[in-house]
Amino acid sequence: MIPYGRQSISDADIQAVLEVLKSTWLTQGPTVQRFEASVADYCGAGHAVAVNSATSALHIACLAAGLGPGDRLWTSPNTFVASANCGLYCGASVDFVDIDPVSYNMSVERLQEKLERAESEGKLPKIVIPVHFAGQSCDMEGIARLAKRYGFRVIEDASHGIGGRYQDQPLGNCRYSDMTVFSFHPVKIITTGEGGMVLCNSSALAERLVRLRSHGITSDPARMKGEPHGPWYYEQIELGFNYRMTDIQAALGASQMAMLDEFVARRQYLAKRYRQLLDGLPLTLPRQHPDAFSAFHLYVIRLHTHALGKSRRAILEEMRGRGITAHVHYIPVHTQPYYRALGFAEGDFPEAEAYYREIMTIPLFPAMSDAEQDQVAEALRETLGVAPAQKEACHG
Ligand SMILES: *Cc1c(COP(=O)(O)O)cnc(C)c1O
């Protein structure tokens, strides 16, 4: 089977992890610091705080932004459930903003309409989490303009996006947001096994994030309520968690950073190649906004099912039967049973729902060969019942 995504681990990565295993320090330590510095430097952000997943990163980012009971968080319905769950962890309520039919990202027009309504009802959100779907940046300039006007904080969920760019600058620089979150799950752009990170430009936010990832404990005498009893002394001054990343994971992450540009270049190359291979098929291929250079975490095609006379499910199952692990990203979060029980229903976000009915993710990952990609394209042509492209005439 050709998977839809897969990590690339080099001998250098393995060597880097072995070195930590042979050292005296396995838990969060100097290698986590080195990994954080490497990502902050790459992205042009002032601070980076590594944690054990992007889910944890989203949770402490929301807490650091002051989200609590009675507050509201808005995100995109076209995302993994973690982008929304972080609001519920904080006791806030969660709502969604429908997507743009071209980029599949949160629509700035829908956001503006919803903010106008919310303002008149006194129900403005405290936090909005735009998700850079498949690695393509949202319209961050538009979102930042609305953030200023309506006074909400912005946390970018860039779980798909490290290595991508917006207006020719790296995602993660937080130019248009308060914080940006990355995921290092193995299917994402670079991996630490499990892992995540929050980037920001505020030292106050960074200090809070560091404390929240480790039980709400401080060893800084300036932050303590009382006098230190001695060199062993620490104080818990708020409720935090154990969300720390290990040095073992950070060694893998720091080593993977060396390959980041190459990984994204290969993903971009394969995406361009799909454009040629799938030309003329009854599909809508991913479109890149001129402001965005996508990291291409996912390659999502939209099937013209009405013209095909075949359901998406039948097409996806036939692809799997042909050895291609096609997938679907994403089931709109508001249609999950847990969110339905909170009051959401089918029809609430029609653009995300229409999108969901027609899309399919096909394989794209740096180690995928051109031949494997040809195999995917061929399987798709056969499944859709479209004759293969005529080869250049070469009858001599
Ligand atoms: C993968 C993902 C997450 C969660 O990442 P973990 O590191 O697995 O916790 C959050 N948001 C989006 C958009 C994701 O794709």
Short mmCIF file of C-alpha atoms in Angstrom, two decimals, residues 36 43 61 64-65 94-95 106 121 158 161 181 190 196 212 231 251 272 275 304-305 309 367:
data_model
loop_
_atom_site.label_atom_id
_atom_site.label_comp_id
_atom_site.label_asym_id
_atom_site.label_seq_id
_atom_site.Cartn_x
_atom_site.Cartn_y
_atom_site.Cartn_z
CA GLU A 36 13.51 25.53 20.19
CA CYS A 43 10.74 31.16 11.56
CA ALA A 61 -1.59 28.80 24.13
CA ALA A 64 -1.71 31.92 28.13
CA ALA A 65 -4.06 34.09 26.05
CA VAL A 94 -16.45 26.82 20.88
CA ASP A 95 -17.96 27.95 17.58
CA MET A 106 -11.49 29.87 7.25
CA GLU A 121 -25.35 40.44 20.52
CA ALA A 158 0.08 25.78 11.68
CA GLY A 161 2.56 24.45 7.91
CA VAL A 181 1.41 26.26 16.91
CA ILE A 190 8.97 17.18 10.31
CA GLY A 196 4.45 20.31 19.23
CA LEU A 212 2.13 25.96 32.08
CA PRO A 231 18.65 26.18 46.48
CA ALA A 251 17.24 15.43 19.07
CA LYS A 272 3.37 20.39 -9.41
CA ARG A 275 -1.00 18.95 -11.62
CA HIS A 304 -16.80 16.16 -9.46
CA THR A 305 -19.00 13.36 -8.15
CA GLY A 309 -21.83 8.81 -11.51
CA ALA A 367 10.10 9.86 0.14
#
